[in-house]
Coordinates of C-alpha atoms and ligand atoms in Angstrom, one line a residue:
X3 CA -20.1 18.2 12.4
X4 CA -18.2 21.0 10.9
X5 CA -14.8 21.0 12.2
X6 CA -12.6 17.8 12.2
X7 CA -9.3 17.2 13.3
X8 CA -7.0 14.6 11.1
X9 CA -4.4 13.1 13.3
X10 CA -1.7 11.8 10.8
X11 CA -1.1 13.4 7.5
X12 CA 0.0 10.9 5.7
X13 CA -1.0 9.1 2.0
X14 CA -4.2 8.5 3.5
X15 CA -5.0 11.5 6.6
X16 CA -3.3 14.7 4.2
X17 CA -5.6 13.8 1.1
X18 CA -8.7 12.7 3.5
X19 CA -8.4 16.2 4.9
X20 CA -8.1 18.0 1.5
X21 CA -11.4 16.0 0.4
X22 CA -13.1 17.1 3.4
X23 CA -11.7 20.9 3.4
X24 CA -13.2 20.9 -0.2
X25 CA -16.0 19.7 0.8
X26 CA -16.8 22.5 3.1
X27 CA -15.2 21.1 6.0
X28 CA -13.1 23.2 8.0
X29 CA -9.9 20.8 9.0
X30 CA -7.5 20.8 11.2
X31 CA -4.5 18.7 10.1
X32 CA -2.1 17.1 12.8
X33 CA 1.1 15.4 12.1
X34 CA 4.8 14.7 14.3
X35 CA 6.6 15.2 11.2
X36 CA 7.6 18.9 11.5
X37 CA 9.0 19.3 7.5
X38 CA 5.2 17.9 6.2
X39 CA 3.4 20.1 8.8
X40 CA 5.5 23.3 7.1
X41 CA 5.2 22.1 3.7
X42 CA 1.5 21.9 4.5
X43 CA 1.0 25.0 6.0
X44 CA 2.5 26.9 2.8
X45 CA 0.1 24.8 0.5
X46 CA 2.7 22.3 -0.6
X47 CA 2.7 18.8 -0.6
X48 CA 5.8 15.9 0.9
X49 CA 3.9 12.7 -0.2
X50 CA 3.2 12.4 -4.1
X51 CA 0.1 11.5 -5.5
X52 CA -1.8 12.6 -8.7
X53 CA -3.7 15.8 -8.2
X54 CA -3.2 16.0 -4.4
X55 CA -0.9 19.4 -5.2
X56 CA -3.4 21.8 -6.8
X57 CA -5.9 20.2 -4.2
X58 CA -4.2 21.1 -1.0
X59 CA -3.0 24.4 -2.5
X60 CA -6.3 25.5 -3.4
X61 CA -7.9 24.5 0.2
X62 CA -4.9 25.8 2.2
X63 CA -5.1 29.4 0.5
X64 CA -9.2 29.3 1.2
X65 CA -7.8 28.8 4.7
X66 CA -10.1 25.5 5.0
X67 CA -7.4 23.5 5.8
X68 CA -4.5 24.1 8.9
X69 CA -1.6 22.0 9.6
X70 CA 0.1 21.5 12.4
X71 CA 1.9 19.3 15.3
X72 CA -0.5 19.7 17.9
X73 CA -4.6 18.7 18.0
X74 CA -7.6 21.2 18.8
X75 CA -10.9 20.9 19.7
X76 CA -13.1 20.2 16.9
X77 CA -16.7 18.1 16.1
X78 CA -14.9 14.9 14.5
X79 CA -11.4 13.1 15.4
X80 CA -9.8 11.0 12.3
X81 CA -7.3 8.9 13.4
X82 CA -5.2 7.8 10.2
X83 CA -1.7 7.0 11.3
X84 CA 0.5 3.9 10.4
X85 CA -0.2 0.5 12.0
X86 CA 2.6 -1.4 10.8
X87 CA 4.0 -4.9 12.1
X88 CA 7.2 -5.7 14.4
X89 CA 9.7 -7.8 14.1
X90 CA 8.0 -10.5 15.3
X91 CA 4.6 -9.6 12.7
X92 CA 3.1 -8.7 16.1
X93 CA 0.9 -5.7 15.1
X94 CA 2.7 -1.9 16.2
X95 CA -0.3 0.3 17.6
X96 CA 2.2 2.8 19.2
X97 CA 1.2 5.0 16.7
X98 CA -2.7 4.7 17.4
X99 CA -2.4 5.2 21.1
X100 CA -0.2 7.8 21.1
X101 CA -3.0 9.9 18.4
X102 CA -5.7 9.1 20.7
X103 CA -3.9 10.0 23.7
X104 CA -3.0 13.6 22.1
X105 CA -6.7 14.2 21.1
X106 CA -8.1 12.7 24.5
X107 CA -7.3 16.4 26.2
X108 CA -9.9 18.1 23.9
X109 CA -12.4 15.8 23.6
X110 CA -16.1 17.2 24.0
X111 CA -19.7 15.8 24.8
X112 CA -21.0 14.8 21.5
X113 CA -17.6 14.4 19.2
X114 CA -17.1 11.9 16.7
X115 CA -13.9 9.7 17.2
X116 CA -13.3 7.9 14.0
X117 CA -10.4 5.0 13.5
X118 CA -9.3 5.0 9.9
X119 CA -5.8 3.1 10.3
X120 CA -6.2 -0.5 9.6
X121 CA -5.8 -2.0 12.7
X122 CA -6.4 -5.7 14.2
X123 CA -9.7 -6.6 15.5
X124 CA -10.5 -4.8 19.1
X125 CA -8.7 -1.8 18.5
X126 CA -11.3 1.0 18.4
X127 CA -12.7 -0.9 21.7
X128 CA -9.3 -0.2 22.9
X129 CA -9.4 3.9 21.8
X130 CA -12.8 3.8 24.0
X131 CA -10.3 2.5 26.8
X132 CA -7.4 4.4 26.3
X133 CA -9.9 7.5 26.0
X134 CA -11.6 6.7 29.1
X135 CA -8.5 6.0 30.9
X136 CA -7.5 9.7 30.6
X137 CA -10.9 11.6 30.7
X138 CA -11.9 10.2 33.8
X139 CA -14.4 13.4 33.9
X140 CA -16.4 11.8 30.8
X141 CA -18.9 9.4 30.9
X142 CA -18.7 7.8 27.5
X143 CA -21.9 6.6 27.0
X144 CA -24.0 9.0 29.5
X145 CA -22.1 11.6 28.0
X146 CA -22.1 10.8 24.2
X147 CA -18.5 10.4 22.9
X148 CA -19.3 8.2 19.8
X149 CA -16.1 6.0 18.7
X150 CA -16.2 4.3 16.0
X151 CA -13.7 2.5 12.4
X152 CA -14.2 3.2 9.2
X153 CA -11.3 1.4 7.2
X154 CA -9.8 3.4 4.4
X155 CA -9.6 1.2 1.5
X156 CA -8.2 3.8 -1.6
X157 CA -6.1 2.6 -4.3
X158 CA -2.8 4.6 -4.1
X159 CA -2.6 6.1 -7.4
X160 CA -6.6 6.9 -7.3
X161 CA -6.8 8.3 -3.9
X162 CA -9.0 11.4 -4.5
X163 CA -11.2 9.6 -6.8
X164 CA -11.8 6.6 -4.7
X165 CA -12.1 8.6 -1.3
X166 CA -15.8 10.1 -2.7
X167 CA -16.3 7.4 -4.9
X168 CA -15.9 4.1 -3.0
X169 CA -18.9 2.4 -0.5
X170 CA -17.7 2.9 3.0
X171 CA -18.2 0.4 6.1
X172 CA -18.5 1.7 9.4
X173 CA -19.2 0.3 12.7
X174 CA -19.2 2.1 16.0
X175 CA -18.4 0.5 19.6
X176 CA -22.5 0.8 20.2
X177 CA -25.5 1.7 17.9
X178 CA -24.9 5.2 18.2
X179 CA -21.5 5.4 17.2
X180 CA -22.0 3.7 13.9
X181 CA -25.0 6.1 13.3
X182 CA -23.0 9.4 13.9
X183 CA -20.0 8.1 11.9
X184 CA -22.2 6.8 9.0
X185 CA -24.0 10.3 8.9
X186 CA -20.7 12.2 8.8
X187 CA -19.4 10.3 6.1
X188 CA -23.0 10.9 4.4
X189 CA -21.3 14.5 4.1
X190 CA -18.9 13.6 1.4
X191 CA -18.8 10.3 0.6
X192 CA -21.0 9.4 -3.0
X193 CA -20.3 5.4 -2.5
X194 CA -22.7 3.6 -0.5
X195 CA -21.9 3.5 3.7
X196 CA -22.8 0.1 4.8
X197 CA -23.5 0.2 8.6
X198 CA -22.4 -2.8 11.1
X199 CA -19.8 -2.9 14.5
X200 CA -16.6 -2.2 15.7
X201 CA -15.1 -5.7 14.8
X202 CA -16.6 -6.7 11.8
X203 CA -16.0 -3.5 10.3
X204 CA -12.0 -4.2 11.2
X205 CA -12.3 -7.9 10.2
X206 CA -14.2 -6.8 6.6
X207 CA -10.7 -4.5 5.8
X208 CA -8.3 -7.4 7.0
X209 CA -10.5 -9.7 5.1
X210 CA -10.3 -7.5 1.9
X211 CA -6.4 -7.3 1.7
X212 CA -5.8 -10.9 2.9
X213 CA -8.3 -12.2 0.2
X214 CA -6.2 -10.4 -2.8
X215 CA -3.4 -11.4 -0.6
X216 CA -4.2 -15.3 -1.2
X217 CA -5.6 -14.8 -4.5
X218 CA -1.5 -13.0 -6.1
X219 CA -0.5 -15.9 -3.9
X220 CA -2.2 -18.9 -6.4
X221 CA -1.1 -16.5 -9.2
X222 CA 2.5 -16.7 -8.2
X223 CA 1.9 -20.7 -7.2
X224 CA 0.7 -21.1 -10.7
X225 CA 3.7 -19.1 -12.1
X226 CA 6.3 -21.4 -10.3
X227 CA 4.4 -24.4 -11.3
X228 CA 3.6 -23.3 -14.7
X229 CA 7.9 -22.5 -15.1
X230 CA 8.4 -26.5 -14.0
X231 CA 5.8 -27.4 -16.7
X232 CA 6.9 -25.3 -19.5
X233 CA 3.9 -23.6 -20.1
X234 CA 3.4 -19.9 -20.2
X235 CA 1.5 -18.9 -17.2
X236 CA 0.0 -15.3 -18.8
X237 CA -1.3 -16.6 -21.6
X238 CA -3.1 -20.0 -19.1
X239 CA -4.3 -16.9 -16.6
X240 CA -6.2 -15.4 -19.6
X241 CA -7.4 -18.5 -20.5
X242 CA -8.9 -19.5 -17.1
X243 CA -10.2 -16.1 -16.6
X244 CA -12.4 -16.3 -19.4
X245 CA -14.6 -18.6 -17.3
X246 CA -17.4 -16.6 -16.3
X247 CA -16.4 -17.3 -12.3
X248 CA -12.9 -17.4 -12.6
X249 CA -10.8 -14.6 -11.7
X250 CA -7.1 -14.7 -10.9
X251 CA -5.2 -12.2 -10.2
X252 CA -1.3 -11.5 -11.9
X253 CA 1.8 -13.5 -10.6
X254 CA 4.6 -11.2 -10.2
X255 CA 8.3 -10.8 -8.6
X256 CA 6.6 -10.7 -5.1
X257 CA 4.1 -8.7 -2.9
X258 CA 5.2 -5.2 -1.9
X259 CA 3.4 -1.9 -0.3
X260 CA 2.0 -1.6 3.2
X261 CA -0.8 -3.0 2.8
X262 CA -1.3 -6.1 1.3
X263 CA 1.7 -7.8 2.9
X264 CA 1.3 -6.4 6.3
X265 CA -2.4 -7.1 6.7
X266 CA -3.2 -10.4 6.7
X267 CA -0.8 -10.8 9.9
X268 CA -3.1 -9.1 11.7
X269 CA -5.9 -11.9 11.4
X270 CA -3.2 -14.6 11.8
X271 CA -1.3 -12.8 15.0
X272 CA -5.1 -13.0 16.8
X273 CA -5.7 -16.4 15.4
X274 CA -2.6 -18.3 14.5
X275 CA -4.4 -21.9 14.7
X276 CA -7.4 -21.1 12.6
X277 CA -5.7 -18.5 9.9
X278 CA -3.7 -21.7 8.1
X279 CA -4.5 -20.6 4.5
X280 CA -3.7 -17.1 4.8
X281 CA -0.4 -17.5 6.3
X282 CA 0.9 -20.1 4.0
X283 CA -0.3 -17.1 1.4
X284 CA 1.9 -14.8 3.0
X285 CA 4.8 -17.5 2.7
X286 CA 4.1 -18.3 -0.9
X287 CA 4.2 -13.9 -1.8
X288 CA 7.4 -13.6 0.5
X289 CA 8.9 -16.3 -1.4
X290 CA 8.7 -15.1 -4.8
X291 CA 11.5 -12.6 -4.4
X292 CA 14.0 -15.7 -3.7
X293 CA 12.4 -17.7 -6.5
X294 CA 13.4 -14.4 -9.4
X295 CA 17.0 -14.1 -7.6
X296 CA 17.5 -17.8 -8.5
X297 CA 16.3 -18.0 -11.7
X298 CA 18.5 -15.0 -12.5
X299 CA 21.4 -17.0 -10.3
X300 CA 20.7 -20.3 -12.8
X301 CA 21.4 -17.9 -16.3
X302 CA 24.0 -16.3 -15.2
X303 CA 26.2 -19.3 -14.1
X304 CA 28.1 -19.7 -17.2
X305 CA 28.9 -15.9 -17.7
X306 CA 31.9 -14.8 -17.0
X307 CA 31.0 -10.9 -14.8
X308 CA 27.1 -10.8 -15.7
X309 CA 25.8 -7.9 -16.4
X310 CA 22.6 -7.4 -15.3
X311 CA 19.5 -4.9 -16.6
X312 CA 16.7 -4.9 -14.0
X313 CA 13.9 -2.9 -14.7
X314 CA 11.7 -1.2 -12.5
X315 CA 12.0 -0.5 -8.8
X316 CA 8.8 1.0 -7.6
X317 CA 6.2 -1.4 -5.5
X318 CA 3.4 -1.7 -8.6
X319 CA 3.3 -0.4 -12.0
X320 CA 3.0 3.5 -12.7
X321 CA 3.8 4.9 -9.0
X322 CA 7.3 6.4 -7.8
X323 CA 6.3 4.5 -4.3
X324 CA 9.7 2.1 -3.2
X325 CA 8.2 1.4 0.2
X326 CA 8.7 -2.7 0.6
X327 CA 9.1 -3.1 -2.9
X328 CA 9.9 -7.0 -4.2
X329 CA 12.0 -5.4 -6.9
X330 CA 14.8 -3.5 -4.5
X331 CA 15.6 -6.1 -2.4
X332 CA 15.8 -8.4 -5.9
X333 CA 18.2 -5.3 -6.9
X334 CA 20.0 -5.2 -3.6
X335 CA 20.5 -9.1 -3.5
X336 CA 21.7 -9.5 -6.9
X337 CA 24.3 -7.2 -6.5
X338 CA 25.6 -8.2 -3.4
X339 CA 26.4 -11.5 -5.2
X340 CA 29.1 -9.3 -7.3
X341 CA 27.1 -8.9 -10.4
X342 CA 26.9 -5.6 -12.5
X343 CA 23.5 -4.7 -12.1
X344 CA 21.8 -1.4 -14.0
X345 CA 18.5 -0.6 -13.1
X346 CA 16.2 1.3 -14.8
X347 CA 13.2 3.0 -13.4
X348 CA 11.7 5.8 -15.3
X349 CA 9.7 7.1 -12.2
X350 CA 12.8 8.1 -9.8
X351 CA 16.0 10.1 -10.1
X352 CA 18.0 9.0 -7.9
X353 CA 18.6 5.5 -5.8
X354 CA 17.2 4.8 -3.0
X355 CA 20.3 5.0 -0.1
X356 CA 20.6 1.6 0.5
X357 CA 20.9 0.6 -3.2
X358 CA 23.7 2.9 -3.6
X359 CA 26.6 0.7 -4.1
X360 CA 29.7 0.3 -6.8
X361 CA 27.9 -2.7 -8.5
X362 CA 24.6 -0.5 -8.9
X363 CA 24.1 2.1 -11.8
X364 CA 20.6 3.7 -12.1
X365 CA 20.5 4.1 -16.1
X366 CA 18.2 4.8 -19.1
X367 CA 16.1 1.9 -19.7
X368 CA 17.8 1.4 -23.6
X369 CA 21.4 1.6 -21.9
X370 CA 20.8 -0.6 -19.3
X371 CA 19.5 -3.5 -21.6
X372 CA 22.3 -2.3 -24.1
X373 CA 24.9 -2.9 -21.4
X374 CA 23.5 -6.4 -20.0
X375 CA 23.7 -9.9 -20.8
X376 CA 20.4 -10.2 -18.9
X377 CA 17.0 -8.2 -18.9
X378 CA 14.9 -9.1 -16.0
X379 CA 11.9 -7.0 -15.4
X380 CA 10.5 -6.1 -12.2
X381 CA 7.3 -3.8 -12.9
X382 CA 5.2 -3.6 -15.5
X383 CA 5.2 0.1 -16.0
X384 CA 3.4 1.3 -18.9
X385 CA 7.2 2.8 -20.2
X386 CA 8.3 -0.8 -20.5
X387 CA 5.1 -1.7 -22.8
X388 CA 7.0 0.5 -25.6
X389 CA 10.1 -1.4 -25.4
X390 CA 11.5 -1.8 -28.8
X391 CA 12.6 -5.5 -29.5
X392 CA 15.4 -4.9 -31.7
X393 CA 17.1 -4.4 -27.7
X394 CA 16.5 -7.3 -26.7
X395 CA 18.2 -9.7 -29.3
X396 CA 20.8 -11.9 -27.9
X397 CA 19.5 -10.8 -24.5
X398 CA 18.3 -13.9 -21.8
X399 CA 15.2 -12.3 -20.6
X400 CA 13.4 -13.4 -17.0
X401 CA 9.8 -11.5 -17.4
X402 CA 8.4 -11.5 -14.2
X403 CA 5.6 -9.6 -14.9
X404 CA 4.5 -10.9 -18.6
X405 CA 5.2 -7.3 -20.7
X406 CA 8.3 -8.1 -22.6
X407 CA 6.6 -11.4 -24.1
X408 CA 4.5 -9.5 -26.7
X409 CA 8.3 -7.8 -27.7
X410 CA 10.3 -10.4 -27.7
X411 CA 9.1 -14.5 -27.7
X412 CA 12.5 -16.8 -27.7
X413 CA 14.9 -17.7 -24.8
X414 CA 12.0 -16.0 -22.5
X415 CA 11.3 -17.2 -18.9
X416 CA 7.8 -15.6 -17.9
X417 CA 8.1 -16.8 -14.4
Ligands
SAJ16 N1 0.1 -7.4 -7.2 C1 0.4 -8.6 -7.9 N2 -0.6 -9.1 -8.7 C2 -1.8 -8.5 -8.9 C3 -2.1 -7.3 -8.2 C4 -1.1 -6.8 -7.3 O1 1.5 -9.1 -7.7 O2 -2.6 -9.0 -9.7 C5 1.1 -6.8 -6.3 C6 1.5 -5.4 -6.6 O3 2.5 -5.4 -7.6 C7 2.0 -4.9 -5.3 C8 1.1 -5.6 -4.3 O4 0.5 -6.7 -5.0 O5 3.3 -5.2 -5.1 C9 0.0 -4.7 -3.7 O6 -0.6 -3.9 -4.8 P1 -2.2 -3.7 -4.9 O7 -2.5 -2.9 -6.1 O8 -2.9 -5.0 -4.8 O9 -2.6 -3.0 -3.6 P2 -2.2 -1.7 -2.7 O10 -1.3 -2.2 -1.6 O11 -1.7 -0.6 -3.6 O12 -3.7 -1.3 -2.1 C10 -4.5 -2.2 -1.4 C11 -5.9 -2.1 -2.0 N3 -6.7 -3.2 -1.4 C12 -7.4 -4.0 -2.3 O13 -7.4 -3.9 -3.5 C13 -8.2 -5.1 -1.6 C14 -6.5 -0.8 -1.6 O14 -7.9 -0.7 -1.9 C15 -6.4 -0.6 0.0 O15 -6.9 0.7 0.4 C16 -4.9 -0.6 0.3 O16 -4.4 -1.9 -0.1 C17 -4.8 -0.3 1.8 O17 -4.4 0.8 2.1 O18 -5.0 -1.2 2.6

């Protein structure tokens, strides 16, 4: 199992493939997106995350890892394309069928199919079908094709560390599916791989994200509530979590990424009846954004032309990463209600397109609290941490994310 063939070199497939290629892997890299294929193929990088530029640099000049648009024949398939939602939260697996059905051509006896996307529950039985369906000449089984999923689960921001370091689960469509996979990721992986099948290995990824899901969920529940009871909710979550079996998680402006908020519909589009908790979860996260925008609404309806600093933009603290980020659409909303709004995020150097707009100026962080009437903060970057209080006098501050209480304790609303 020396050759592999990533399909999809995204934030997950490009930095999978660089941990393999320098692990002695020879890797074939396969993506539709022509500008990251050529980018790749020179040794440079189109996604950002720390350390994966030197990384893909050094493999790509040792000429362990190729990109390009089309698969090849190799020992192991990775699929790692996107599995997003449609409008409806149905789950998309366009993506996932279209991967297999490129690789299904050059599919050998005795290859290793492996499903990294997370997907809903059946969908590596269906990449047995879809592989079947067009290689009528194989016999699956009689003929060894081992399928199998092996959710990613790295924390964006830690990827290369947590791709060696982190236990792996893998489950195959038969016994020895999961075997083959396990063994391959045996190769690189230092965590420990934890054997079982197809669905439960889907189910256990699902499971993960939709239990963090529900968990920011009673955070944010607790923050609402804790707003309507005056108390401050940071200082009770510290409390609480000092119980040795207590451990919530951090209320915040809402839940952003593509991971945590897309998941959990997976479980509840197979199961709507039975999947009540985690969908009123996913209405309690989605919720949050309207709850800031109100409370921001509420102090600024005796000033005449608000000016507004929001700070932070990104999806969590300390990434660059916009994608279904809580805080734009807070940004977007606000100033489509004909408010001034300056935003400050550290991270970016320019606004995302559709943020650009008259009422929006992406500004220093101490001129766009010097130019407000209103600080609201939106990430809890470690840049904010530093913010000096003298700033924030005579400023109303909405602190949606608890940093700005240690700078500044009057006229604060940690919400
Ligand atoms: N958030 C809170 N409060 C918290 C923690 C997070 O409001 O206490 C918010 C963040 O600000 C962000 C969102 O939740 O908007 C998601 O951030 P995250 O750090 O929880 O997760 P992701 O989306 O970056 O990565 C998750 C991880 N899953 C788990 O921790 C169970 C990661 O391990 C998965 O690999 C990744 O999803 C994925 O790809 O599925």
């Amino acid at each position: 199992m020396k050759k592999v063939c990533v399909m999809g070199l995204g934030y997950i497939g490009l930095p999978t493939a660089a941990v393999l290629a320098d692990n002695g892997f020879f890797v074939h890299g396969v993506d539709i997106n022509e500008y990251a294929v050529k980018k790749i193929q020179k040794g440079e990088v189109h996604i950002y995350e720390p350390n994966l530029a030197q990384k893909v640099k050094q493999v790509v000049m040792d000429g362990l890892l190729k990109a390009s648009t089309t698969p090849t024949y190799a020992d192991v398939f990775i699929i790692s394309v996107p599995t997003p939602f449609k409008e409806n939260h149905e789950p998309d697996l366009s993506f996932v069928e279209a991967a297999t059905k490129s690789i299904a051509p050059y599919i050998e006896p005795g290859n290793v199919v492996i499903l990294e996307s997370t997907s809903p529950v059946g969908t590596t039985e269906k990449i047995a079908g879809w592989i079947s369906d067009t290689r009528k000449d194989i016999d699956m089984l009689d003929q060894n094709v081992y399928i199998a999923h092996c959710p990613e689960r790295v924390l964006p921001g830690k990827i290369l560390e947590e791709l060696i370091s982190n236990d792996r689960i893998v489950g195959g469509i038969n016994q020895e599916s999961t075997q083959k996979a396990a063994q391959f990721y045996g190769g690189f992986v230092k965590g420990e791989i934890h054997r079982t099948n197809a669905r439960t290995a889907e189910m256990s990824k699902l499971a993960e994200n939709s239990f963090r899901d529900v968990n920011i969920a009673f955070a944010n529940e607790l923050s609402i509530i804790c707003d309507e009871l005056q108390i401050d909710v940071w200082e009770l979550i510290q409390l609480a979590n000092r119980h040795p079996r207590v451990d919530i998680l951090q209320p915040g402006p809402g839940v952003g990424g593509h991971c945590i908020a897309v998941d959990p519909w997976f479980i509840i589009n197979s199961v709507p009846k039975q999947s009540r908790l985690i969908q009123e979860a996913r209405k309690v996260n989605d919720s949050k954004p309207e709850y800031v925008i109100e409370k921001v609404k509420e102090a600024t309806k005796n000033i005449t032309n608000p000016k507004i600093a929001c700070l932070g933009l990104s999806f969590k603290a300390n990434i660059d990463d916009l994608r279904e980020s809580p805080a734009v659409n807070i940004v977007k909303n606000l100033a489509s209600k004909n408010k001034k709004v300056y935003v400050a995020e550290p991270h970016i150097e320019e606004l995302p397109v559709e943020l650009r707009n008259e009422n929006i100026t992406l500004s220093k962080t101490d001129e766009a609290i010097k130019n407000s009437d209103i600080v609201v903060l939106l990430v809890d970057h470690d840049y904010f941490k530093a913010i000096d209080s003298k700033y924030l006098q005579d400023k109303i501050v909405i602190d949606t994310k608890g940093v700005l209480a240690r700078v500044k304790t009057e006229i604060l609303q940690t919400i």
